[in-house]
Amino acid sequence: MKILRVENLTKRFGGLYAVNNLSFSLKKGEILSIIGPNGSGKTTLFNLITGIYPPTEGKIFLKDDDITGLRPDKIAHKGIKRTFQTLRVFPNMTILENVLVGMHPIIEENIFNSIFHPPIMKRQQKEATEKAISILSFFGTRLTGTRLHHPANSLSYANRRRLEICRALASDPKVLLLDEPAAGMNPKESLEIMDQIKQIRDKGYSIILIEHDMKVVKGASNRVIALDYGEKIAEGTPKEVSEHPRVIEAYLGKKVAKNA
Amino acid sequence: MIIMKKNDPTLGEKTKIIFMKIPTKAYIVITILIAILYPLLIMYGTAGQLWLRLAVRTEILVLLALGLNLIIGDTGLLNLGYAAFFAVGAYLTAIFASPRFGFDLPFWILFLASGVTAGFFGFLVGLPTLKLRGDYLAIVTLALGESTRLTLNNWDYLTNGPGGIPGIYHPSFFGYPIDSYVKFYYLTLIIILISIVVLNNLKNSKLGRSLNAMRENEIAAECMGIDTTKAKILSFVISSVFAGLAGSIFASFQTFINPTNFVFMISTMIVCMVVLGGMGSIPGVIVGAIVLDTLPEIIRQTFSVWLPSVFGSDFYANWPHILKDLFINFDRYRMLFFGILIVLVILLKPEGLIPNKRRQKELRETDPREISESEKTLFDVEEGKMDVKV
Ligand SMILES: Nc1ncnc2c1ncn2[C@@H]1O[C@H](COP(=O)(O)OP(=O)(O)O)[C@@H](O)[C@H]1O
Ligand SMILES: [Mg+2]
């Protein structure tokens, strides 16, 4: 079953086509990886799906629901959540509070309750806290224990990435978008996080994973799409894509240019 | 010779440790006790009445600072026209409880109505302006504050213009009149305590977290499902309600109001109280309001009244003119004093006198054990790219 569908999506910044006539779909319960050299439009694609930018052309559907051009908060409520390559935790809020904010789409609370805290809300808050802790304990003790009440800016970058994943998961999203979750991690940590992302998929989540390193996604993805200059240059199994001549060219081209 | 070991705590550190060991609850209880007992300590004599009057004025400012803190401290937006909302509450109460139009509505109705009306005014103003960012919002609210005052000044039929509204009735609850400074003091104290509970609840609620999240990272907040425009308007409205409530008490306490009570200086002073005390910290802004409102008065009393009365009226006779003037007419230098105080706070303790816990933590550095070797070298953020909205 297709949970997310993107049709002829284009985003132009001035004369630059950051995403160019891109179509693909995400099946329920799979990991779809988006690879491509830096600047190939991967993050822009996420910004389009989550409503941060309106697309220049094209449509985005969540199941059969047209979500093109909706505001980011509406899209979050519809069930698409993401992490950020540039790390956007709430730095001075505690780790627990960060996850509670992530849970907002599924917390029912009116202004009266916010102000007067009736007993029903106390119970609700307790449940929310318990749920947040259980989500955070997915990463062992890295984010739990006394750390729960530490501000997010006391965390290492790797732990901030883990926190962003927990924050995104907190509202049980239908689609989870992960933007380079392994960036800045050492090879061992990368391997570990890829394994954990697979575990998240096995719980039933549908995931789009951005990574610029083909090697990292190989083991984790069901399917891979390669982008270059905003265009899809290859799609298929990890093996097919990694052997695709245009993918090799895109990456080798980069390397040659780098070495020169 | 005494050789101090490096890790011996100094006296300053020792006192700090002692203070830190006192639980927060104890501070709260002690503060409330002092607040309750304060009138009993100063009530007697003519000077006592003066200090009590000042205390009620301070209480009203505390209420204003608490309300403005919601916008400045929690939401991270600047409102330079807060006096406008204060004025709306004050004038509503004045108009409906004075001989001006012959109305005499019960205070509790007017008190609530003042809050609601100021809140609605906040809604009307917030709707178009809260899409603006930082500096623009500051300018718009500043203009709003001034135009509100000018409207009050010129709408003769309703407000009697610069002449103001005299003879505002004191409140009374089921026949029990609030007609003395002491009674006003306790009435306002109760309102402040309720406000603190409400604001503290708000901090630990979905709305409170939304406001903080929005201040810390607006894009991430949106992607977590927070309707930022709605949250901003809500916080603006709630903050205006507090100003309206404070205005209502102010009018019935003063019994006479006119537009000069709501000048730009009042708005700035409340901003100063929030900044001085510690943005986002409830105890902080309370202390900020108390310090900024009472300290000049204490200095004035000391130099203009107390010292001359102890050392004779020619105490300043041989002083250089400028110092003499400063001490005798300290009132005139009040603004200079504010300016110096704020500059000192910003230089020496930018997080305020009693900082918000979150902001304080901001100053704490990342635990070095938290950063693995690989991250130091490998991590590479693309800072700022997404900050441009197209
Ligand atoms: N807000 C923006 N304004 C202008 N150009 C942008 C903006 N965001 C991204 N771009 C450009 O779009 C291209 C794709 O960027 P991006 O999606 O971040 O690439 P990737 O994530 O694949 O590294 C780059 O050339 C980048 O400079
Ligand atoms: Mg990117």
XYZ file of C-alpha atoms and ligand atoms in Angstrom:
678
model
C 0.000 0.000 0.000
C 1.290 3.432 -0.921
C 1.285 5.751 2.065
C 2.989 8.773 0.524
C 2.980 9.792 -3.128
C 4.941 12.589 -4.762
C 4.034 13.630 -8.300
C 6.133 15.775 -10.624
C 7.503 17.770 -7.716
C 9.623 20.791 -8.671
C 11.199 23.489 -6.511
C 12.992 26.407 -8.079
C 15.125 28.884 -6.145
C 15.580 31.683 -8.667
C 17.165 29.934 -11.614
C 18.232 26.864 -9.626
C 16.151 23.698 -9.807
C 16.719 22.271 -6.310
C 14.151 19.526 -6.993
C 13.226 18.818 -10.565
C 10.151 16.931 -11.746
C 10.462 14.253 -9.100
C 7.892 11.452 -8.707
C 8.014 8.506 -6.345
C 5.968 6.781 -3.690
C 6.575 5.283 -0.270
C 5.057 1.930 0.651
C 3.707 1.274 4.120
C 6.311 -0.231 6.444
C 9.343 0.230 4.219
C 12.542 2.214 4.398
C 13.064 4.259 1.277
C 16.485 5.832 1.111
C 17.252 9.003 -0.791
C 20.892 9.315 -1.715
C 22.806 11.846 -3.715
C 25.821 14.119 -3.464
C 25.666 17.277 -1.350
C 23.404 19.886 -2.888
C 21.403 17.380 -4.897
C 18.123 18.482 -3.343
C 17.495 15.855 -0.655
C 16.844 18.256 2.214
C 14.776 20.469 -0.068
C 12.593 17.450 -0.825
C 11.910 17.055 2.921
C 11.215 20.765 3.219
C 8.630 20.411 0.465
C 6.974 17.350 1.982
C 6.769 18.971 5.440
C 5.420 22.239 4.062
C 8.349 24.475 4.933
C 8.488 25.531 1.289
C 5.538 25.444 -1.094
C 6.481 23.515 -4.251
C 6.887 25.421 -7.506
C 5.024 22.612 -9.238
C 3.727 19.163 -8.479
C 1.609 17.440 -5.848
C 2.107 15.531 -2.613
C -0.421 12.989 -1.323
C -0.598 11.312 2.067
C -2.613 8.203 1.220
C -5.315 9.883 -0.905
C -5.178 13.183 0.908
C -3.698 16.071 -1.095
C -1.371 17.855 1.325
C 0.383 20.100 -1.194
C 0.924 23.610 0.136
C -0.381 22.947 3.666
C 1.368 24.632 6.595
C 4.017 22.575 8.440
C 1.915 22.274 11.602
C -1.064 20.943 9.633
C 1.176 18.391 7.948
C 2.561 17.309 11.326
C -1.010 16.793 12.521
C -1.750 14.702 9.437
C 1.062 12.383 10.509
C 4.317 13.344 8.839
C 7.180 14.053 11.220
C 10.845 14.680 10.555
C 14.313 15.215 11.927
C 16.682 17.923 10.771
C 20.107 17.592 9.252
C 21.009 20.914 10.878
C 19.820 19.737 14.328
C 16.890 21.679 15.636
C 16.311 20.418 19.142
C 14.866 22.945 21.593
C 18.195 23.654 23.269
C 17.102 25.025 26.646
C 14.150 22.735 27.137
C 14.790 19.468 28.901
C 15.061 16.201 27.025
C 11.698 15.147 28.403
C 10.087 18.434 27.353
C 11.529 18.084 23.860
C 9.733 14.768 23.467
C 6.550 16.148 25.044
C 6.516 18.894 22.417
C 6.869 16.167 19.805
C 3.783 14.564 21.328
C 1.665 17.709 20.958
C -0.348 16.511 17.941
C -1.802 13.705 20.054
C -2.203 15.577 23.361
C -5.737 16.909 23.774
C -5.664 20.017 25.909
C -7.805 23.135 25.828
C -6.889 26.531 27.207
C -9.038 26.021 30.322
C -7.059 22.906 31.227
C -3.766 24.664 30.485
C -4.631 27.349 33.016
C -6.423 25.439 35.774
C -4.825 21.980 35.620
C -7.862 19.911 36.645
C -7.132 16.387 37.960
C -7.897 14.837 34.566
C -4.985 16.773 33.114
C -2.601 15.660 35.836
C -3.347 12.070 34.861
C -2.948 12.897 31.193
C 0.420 14.533 31.870
C 1.586 11.521 33.823
C 0.670 9.239 30.937
C 2.402 11.509 28.449
C 5.554 11.537 30.564
C 5.539 7.753 30.838
C 5.121 7.425 27.091
C 7.953 9.897 26.484
C 10.262 7.922 28.753
C 9.418 4.665 27.027
C 10.221 6.259 23.652
C 13.483 7.671 24.958
C 14.543 4.333 26.408
C 14.682 2.989 22.858
C 18.223 4.375 22.868
C 19.142 2.657 26.139
C 20.212 4.969 28.932
C 21.628 7.614 26.624
C 18.628 9.914 27.020
C 16.960 8.639 30.185
C 17.649 8.634 33.923
C 18.835 11.952 35.328
C 19.360 13.182 31.769
C 15.612 13.435 31.296
C 15.712 16.754 33.097
C 18.885 18.078 31.519
C 18.565 20.667 28.785
C 18.980 19.313 25.283
C 22.038 21.482 24.718
C 23.937 19.417 27.274
C 23.823 16.481 24.858
C 26.450 15.446 22.352
C 25.585 15.917 18.700
C 24.981 12.205 18.236
C 22.567 12.177 21.161
C 20.814 15.242 19.816
C 20.185 13.292 16.598
C 18.763 10.445 18.684
C 16.617 12.924 20.608
C 15.269 14.335 17.348
C 14.237 10.840 16.302
C 12.412 10.330 19.626
C 10.754 13.716 19.317
C 9.531 12.847 15.816
C 8.281 9.420 16.913
C 6.412 10.802 19.902
C 3.176 11.397 18.001
C 3.168 8.003 16.243
C 3.597 9.488 12.752
C 2.408 7.678 9.638
C 5.523 8.777 7.795
C 8.893 9.443 9.390
C 11.456 11.537 7.525
C 15.054 11.216 8.716
C 17.574 13.694 7.337
C 21.093 12.237 7.612
C 20.565 10.704 11.050
C 24.081 9.288 11.017
C 25.869 12.531 10.151
C 28.649 13.248 12.596
C 28.629 9.749 14.021
C 31.605 7.410 13.906
C 31.344 4.199 11.820
C 30.335 2.123 14.818
C 27.614 4.553 15.860
C 26.427 4.798 12.230
C 26.009 1.055 12.068
C 24.126 1.088 15.349
C 21.736 3.860 14.301
C 21.001 2.126 10.972
C 20.134 -1.004 12.904
C 17.853 0.993 15.178
C 16.131 2.592 12.203
C 15.397 -0.915 10.919
C 13.922 -1.760 14.313
C 11.700 1.308 14.073
C 10.505 0.145 10.646
C 9.793 -3.299 12.052
C 7.436 -1.660 14.554
C 5.390 -0.645 11.496
C 6.611 2.854 10.714
C 7.137 3.987 7.119
C 10.423 5.808 6.745
C 12.207 7.965 4.208
C 15.885 8.123 5.029
C 18.323 10.649 3.598
C 21.958 9.751 3.516
C 24.659 10.885 1.160
C 26.836 7.840 1.781
C 25.609 4.832 -0.238
C 27.486 2.388 1.995
C 25.565 3.447 5.091
C 22.105 2.875 3.636
C 22.861 -0.379 1.855
C 21.955 -2.700 4.690
C 19.030 -0.673 5.973
C 16.944 0.196 2.932
C 14.234 -1.661 1.088
C 14.532 0.664 -1.869
C 16.815 3.500 -2.881
C 16.324 6.609 -5.002
C 19.370 8.508 -6.210
C 19.161 12.242 -6.860
C 21.523 14.482 -8.746
C 20.846 18.173 -9.360
C 17.312 17.612 -8.081
C 16.517 14.910 -10.611
C 15.937 11.231 -10.026
C 18.778 9.412 -11.741
C 18.104 5.916 -10.459
C 15.603 3.911 -8.426
C 15.598 0.306 -7.266
C 17.119 -2.059 -4.742
C 20.295 -0.873 -3.009
C 22.309 -3.189 -5.240
C 20.744 -1.968 -8.486
C 21.193 1.678 -7.569
C 24.768 1.326 -6.375
C 25.708 -0.312 -9.663
C 23.814 2.170 -11.818
C 26.229 3.957 -14.191
C 24.733 7.403 -13.576
C 25.031 6.978 -9.820
C 28.650 5.939 -10.131
C 29.237 8.918 -12.387
C 27.552 11.335 -9.981
C 29.655 10.118 -7.086
C 32.893 9.558 -9.007
C 32.496 12.915 -10.683
C 32.396 14.440 -7.243
C 35.421 12.507 -6.106
C 37.471 13.370 -9.154
C 36.580 16.997 -8.749
C 37.517 16.805 -5.088
C 40.904 15.225 -5.752
C 41.787 17.666 -8.485
C 50.650 32.901 56.801
C 47.504 31.160 55.731
C 47.763 29.049 52.647
C 44.428 28.417 51.082
C 43.960 25.139 49.382
C 42.634 25.503 45.895
C 39.422 23.628 46.498
C 38.542 25.316 49.776
C 35.257 27.093 49.184
C 35.464 30.845 49.727
C 33.007 32.608 51.989
C 30.994 33.688 48.975
C 30.789 30.142 47.711
C 29.844 28.891 51.154
C 26.901 31.257 51.417
C 25.883 30.300 47.918
C 25.890 26.629 48.898
C 23.818 27.378 52.001
C 21.286 29.264 49.921
C 21.131 26.496 47.377
C 20.346 23.940 50.071
C 17.141 25.743 51.035
C 14.358 24.050 49.089
C 12.258 26.127 46.705
C 9.142 25.483 48.793
C 10.782 27.178 51.778
C 11.520 30.264 49.703
C 7.938 30.388 48.541
C 6.532 30.045 52.069
C 8.919 32.668 53.469
C 8.121 35.109 50.669
C 4.375 34.694 51.142
C 4.745 35.155 54.887
C 6.720 38.355 54.414
C 4.147 39.587 51.930
C 1.329 38.875 54.398
C 3.104 40.436 57.371
C 4.503 43.453 55.532
C 1.571 45.829 56.253
C 1.653 44.928 59.944
C 5.298 45.993 60.083
C 4.800 49.400 58.519
C 1.159 50.198 59.041
C 1.577 52.607 61.903
C 2.222 56.311 61.639
C 1.883 58.632 58.670
C 5.039 57.335 56.982
C 3.503 53.860 57.247
C 0.531 54.926 55.156
C 2.909 56.307 52.554
C 4.841 53.037 52.340
C 1.639 51.061 52.187
C 0.393 53.162 49.311
C 3.681 52.553 47.566
C 3.331 48.831 48.249
C -0.036 48.695 46.478
C 1.454 50.527 43.508
C 4.304 47.995 43.482
C 1.798 45.144 43.583
C 0.023 46.510 40.531
C 3.370 46.718 38.748
C 4.163 43.138 39.797
C 0.933 42.041 38.149
C 1.874 43.949 34.994
C 5.389 42.516 34.954
C 4.023 38.983 35.377
C 1.709 39.499 32.418
C 4.303 41.072 30.166
C 6.746 38.315 31.025
C 4.498 35.865 29.226
C 5.147 37.731 25.973
C 8.751 38.783 26.466
C 10.102 35.932 28.556
C 8.131 32.895 27.477
C 7.208 33.736 23.908
C 10.263 35.831 23.080
C 8.396 38.741 21.507
C 8.737 42.386 22.451
C 5.671 44.427 23.354
C 6.511 48.096 23.829
C 2.895 49.226 24.131
C 1.812 47.252 27.157
C 0.471 50.389 28.867
C -2.295 50.483 26.231
C -3.847 47.284 27.599
C -3.394 48.564 31.132
C -5.270 51.716 30.050
C -8.134 49.739 28.497
C -8.752 47.922 31.787
C -8.419 51.080 33.857
C -10.763 53.143 31.687
C -13.378 50.422 31.474
C -13.528 50.229 35.258
C -13.447 54.025 35.578
C -16.288 54.555 33.130
C -18.603 52.005 34.710
C -17.899 52.797 38.354
C -17.861 56.575 38.620
C -20.221 59.538 38.435
C -19.060 60.174 34.845
C -22.048 58.366 33.290
C -23.751 57.502 36.525
C -22.909 53.768 36.409
C -21.991 51.848 39.530
C -21.434 48.242 38.513
C -20.050 45.728 41.056
C -16.266 45.618 41.102
C -15.882 41.910 40.491
C -17.876 42.180 37.283
C -15.845 45.176 36.141
C -12.617 43.477 37.159
C -13.364 40.465 34.965
C -14.790 42.633 32.190
C -11.623 44.754 32.182
C -9.534 41.624 31.706
C -11.787 40.322 28.948
C -11.922 43.668 27.142
C -8.159 44.151 27.289
C -7.770 40.569 26.070
C -10.106 41.245 23.172
C -8.178 44.414 22.383
C -5.030 42.277 22.413
C -6.691 39.875 19.999
C -7.646 42.657 17.578
C -4.147 44.075 17.673
C -2.394 40.720 17.629
C -4.269 39.268 14.689
C -2.638 41.435 12.007
C 0.656 42.199 13.768
C 1.858 38.926 15.211
C 2.943 37.708 11.805
C 5.645 40.368 12.027
C 8.984 39.458 13.448
C 11.038 40.944 16.289
C 11.876 44.550 15.531
C 8.789 45.249 13.478
C 6.527 44.006 16.214
C 8.327 46.248 18.705
C 7.697 49.291 16.525
C 4.063 48.420 15.881
C 3.322 47.879 19.572
C 5.115 51.117 20.435
C 2.919 53.001 17.968
C -0.129 51.225 19.322
C 0.687 52.291 22.870
C 1.016 55.921 21.883
C -2.044 55.994 19.651
C -4.132 54.439 22.415
C -3.020 57.152 24.812
C -3.742 59.856 22.234
C -7.187 58.404 21.622
C -7.923 58.521 25.348
C -6.634 62.070 25.373
C -8.917 63.192 22.557
C -12.082 61.168 22.961
C -13.619 63.779 25.212
C -17.122 62.356 25.281
C -16.051 58.961 26.609
C -12.900 59.711 28.595
C -13.147 63.416 29.382
C -9.779 63.828 27.579
C -6.797 65.165 29.526
C -9.110 66.031 32.421
C -9.392 62.336 33.205
C -12.081 60.545 35.187
C -12.349 61.478 38.864
C -14.391 59.955 41.637
C -13.967 56.289 40.718
C -15.650 54.172 43.389
C -13.711 51.830 45.624
C -14.573 48.161 45.188
C -16.831 46.416 47.596
C -17.582 42.746 47.950
C -21.130 41.959 49.084
C -21.259 45.153 51.089
C -17.714 44.902 52.456
C -15.875 47.954 51.126
C -12.229 47.914 50.078
C -11.563 51.431 51.207
C -8.142 51.504 52.849
C -4.594 50.896 51.692
C -4.341 47.742 53.809
C -7.458 46.236 52.271
C -6.238 47.083 48.782
C -2.906 45.572 49.651
C -4.454 42.234 50.588
C -6.938 42.229 47.704
C -4.116 42.738 45.216
C -1.938 40.199 46.996
C -4.656 37.558 46.575
C -4.944 38.413 42.885
C -1.172 38.165 42.478
C -1.069 34.762 44.195
C -3.830 33.436 41.935
C -1.986 34.854 38.917
C 1.221 33.113 39.921
C -0.580 29.783 40.192
C -2.208 30.327 36.797
C 1.039 31.368 35.113
C 2.902 28.475 36.656
C 0.261 26.038 35.422
C 0.546 27.604 32.013
C 4.304 27.048 31.975
C 3.777 23.318 32.512
C 1.105 22.929 29.908
C 0.906 22.243 26.210
C 0.519 25.965 25.510
C 3.461 26.908 27.723
C 5.716 24.358 26.066
C 4.541 25.529 22.646
C 5.549 29.091 23.450
C 8.975 28.022 24.650
C 9.535 25.686 21.722
C 8.563 28.446 19.325
C 11.009 30.837 20.941
C 13.820 28.319 20.786
C 13.331 27.132 17.229
C 10.362 28.302 15.250
C 10.764 25.950 12.293
C 11.144 22.878 14.468
C 8.136 23.992 16.507
C 6.025 24.230 13.349
C 7.142 20.801 12.226
C 6.079 19.422 15.621
C 2.543 20.583 14.873
C 2.511 23.912 16.673
C 0.379 26.559 14.985
C 2.794 29.368 15.752
C 0.487 32.230 14.778
C -2.270 30.880 16.998
C 0.126 30.306 19.891
C 1.518 33.829 19.585
C -1.949 35.369 19.521
C -3.025 33.306 22.527
C -0.035 34.389 24.545
C -0.553 38.001 23.475
C -4.208 37.823 24.536
C -3.492 36.215 27.910
C -0.780 38.772 28.538
C -3.228 41.585 27.682
C -5.800 40.131 30.080
C -3.312 40.557 32.926
C -2.750 44.187 31.959
C -6.507 44.746 31.911
C -6.953 43.221 35.367
C -4.098 45.335 36.724
C -5.698 48.409 35.127
C -8.989 47.710 36.848
C -7.365 47.559 40.284
C -5.316 50.636 39.470
C -8.384 52.707 38.593
C -10.355 51.781 41.672
C -7.306 52.258 43.875
C -6.366 55.670 42.490
C -9.993 56.844 42.229
C -8.751 59.213 39.532
C -7.114 58.379 36.228
C -6.074 60.401 33.214
C -4.086 59.622 30.050
C -0.737 60.608 31.587
C -0.974 57.458 33.728
C -0.411 55.413 30.567
C 2.531 57.054 28.866
C 5.266 55.204 27.004
C 7.463 55.406 30.113
C 5.143 52.970 31.892
C 5.523 50.427 29.087
C 9.303 50.785 29.134
C 9.445 50.516 32.885
C 7.573 47.212 32.842
C 9.913 45.920 30.144
C 12.826 46.956 32.376
C 11.332 45.070 35.319
C 11.092 41.887 33.269
C 14.630 42.228 31.922
C 16.131 43.175 35.263
C 14.439 40.383 37.174
C 15.080 37.634 34.640
C 13.048 37.000 31.519
C 10.873 33.938 31.768
C 11.299 33.582 35.528
C 8.239 34.243 37.691
C 10.198 34.982 40.919
C 12.603 37.015 38.808
C 10.075 39.438 37.379
C 8.450 39.859 40.789
C 11.793 40.873 42.267
C 12.458 43.051 39.210
C 9.222 44.949 39.752
C 9.794 45.349 43.481
C 13.373 46.555 43.056
C 12.647 49.008 40.257
C 9.617 50.465 41.964
C 10.874 50.663 45.542
C 14.590 51.285 45.228
C 14.248 54.812 43.776
C 11.727 55.579 46.514
C 14.080 54.320 49.226
C 16.928 56.355 47.789
C 14.737 59.413 47.530
C 13.497 59.034 51.099
C 17.018 58.524 52.369
C 18.621 61.474 50.638
C 15.806 63.998 50.487
C 14.060 63.340 53.778
C 15.940 61.111 56.148
C 19.504 62.460 55.909
C 18.500 66.146 56.159
C 16.228 65.377 59.097
C 19.021 63.590 60.961
C 21.930 65.887 60.108
C 20.022 69.150 59.845
C 18.563 70.891 56.838
C 21.912 72.436 55.850
C 23.413 68.971 55.448
C 24.029 69.489 51.742
C 25.088 73.132 52.059
C 28.742 72.629 51.190
C 28.222 69.973 48.537
C 28.904 70.631 44.859
C 25.757 71.844 43.209
C 25.290 68.845 40.962
C 25.447 66.330 43.815
C 23.192 68.473 45.955
C 20.633 68.550 43.210
C 20.937 64.813 42.634
C 20.282 64.015 46.268
C 17.620 66.575 47.042
C 15.673 66.124 43.839
C 16.344 62.440 43.252
C 12.889 62.166 41.676
C 14.132 64.002 38.600
C 16.966 61.555 38.112
C 14.841 58.454 38.387
C 15.132 57.684 34.683
C 18.889 58.077 34.742
C 18.938 55.643 37.623
C 16.844 53.120 35.645
C 19.163 53.451 32.677
C 22.280 52.844 34.732
C 20.687 49.902 36.522
C 19.630 48.221 33.282
C 23.030 48.748 31.659
C 24.696 47.247 34.740
C 22.420 44.220 34.706
C 22.971 43.621 31.009
C 26.733 43.858 31.479
C 27.070 41.907 34.717
C 24.133 39.517 34.902
C 22.422 39.352 31.510
C 20.140 36.522 32.592
C 18.578 38.778 35.264
C 18.582 38.809 39.055
C 16.754 35.493 39.455
C 17.258 33.740 36.143
C 14.852 31.341 34.526
C 16.189 27.829 35.116
C 16.213 27.108 31.414
C 18.142 30.219 30.521
C 20.538 29.562 33.347
C 21.207 26.109 31.992
C 21.958 27.736 28.682
C 25.094 29.123 30.281
C 26.219 25.713 31.386
C 28.571 24.214 28.844
C 28.198 20.892 27.130
C 29.494 18.090 29.300
C 32.837 17.241 27.653
C 32.337 13.532 28.330
C 29.344 13.758 26.060
C 31.342 14.517 22.933
C 33.116 11.535 21.496
C 36.359 11.992 19.602
C 34.766 11.173 16.271
C 32.180 13.900 16.682
C 34.761 16.549 17.319
C 36.309 15.920 13.954
C 33.513 14.563 11.805
C 30.601 16.693 12.716
C 29.772 19.273 10.139
C 26.555 21.241 10.284
C 25.178 23.198 7.401
C 24.278 26.092 9.629
C 21.608 28.531 8.669
C 20.675 27.228 5.268
C 17.094 26.557 6.214
C 16.582 29.828 8.003
C 15.601 31.578 4.813
C 11.928 31.139 4.146
C 11.016 31.486 0.507
N 16.289 28.389 0.911
C 17.092 28.227 -0.163
N 17.355 29.269 -0.973
C 18.129 29.128 -2.044
N 18.716 27.990 -2.395
C 18.515 26.908 -1.628
C 17.694 26.964 -0.473
N 17.664 25.744 0.120
C 18.431 24.963 -0.657
N 18.945 25.639 -1.689
C 19.810 25.100 -2.762
O 19.180 23.957 -3.272
C 20.138 22.966 -3.574
C 19.778 21.683 -2.874
O 20.060 21.827 -1.494
P 19.725 20.706 -0.431
O 18.352 20.256 -0.636
O 20.052 21.244 0.917
O 20.766 19.562 -0.806
P 21.163 18.243 -0.042
O 20.327 18.121 1.170
O 20.936 17.167 -1.029
O 22.607 18.376 0.291
C 21.497 23.515 -3.170
O 22.133 24.019 -4.319
C 21.139 24.620 -2.212
O 22.101 25.632 -2.232
Mg 20.847 18.015 3.092
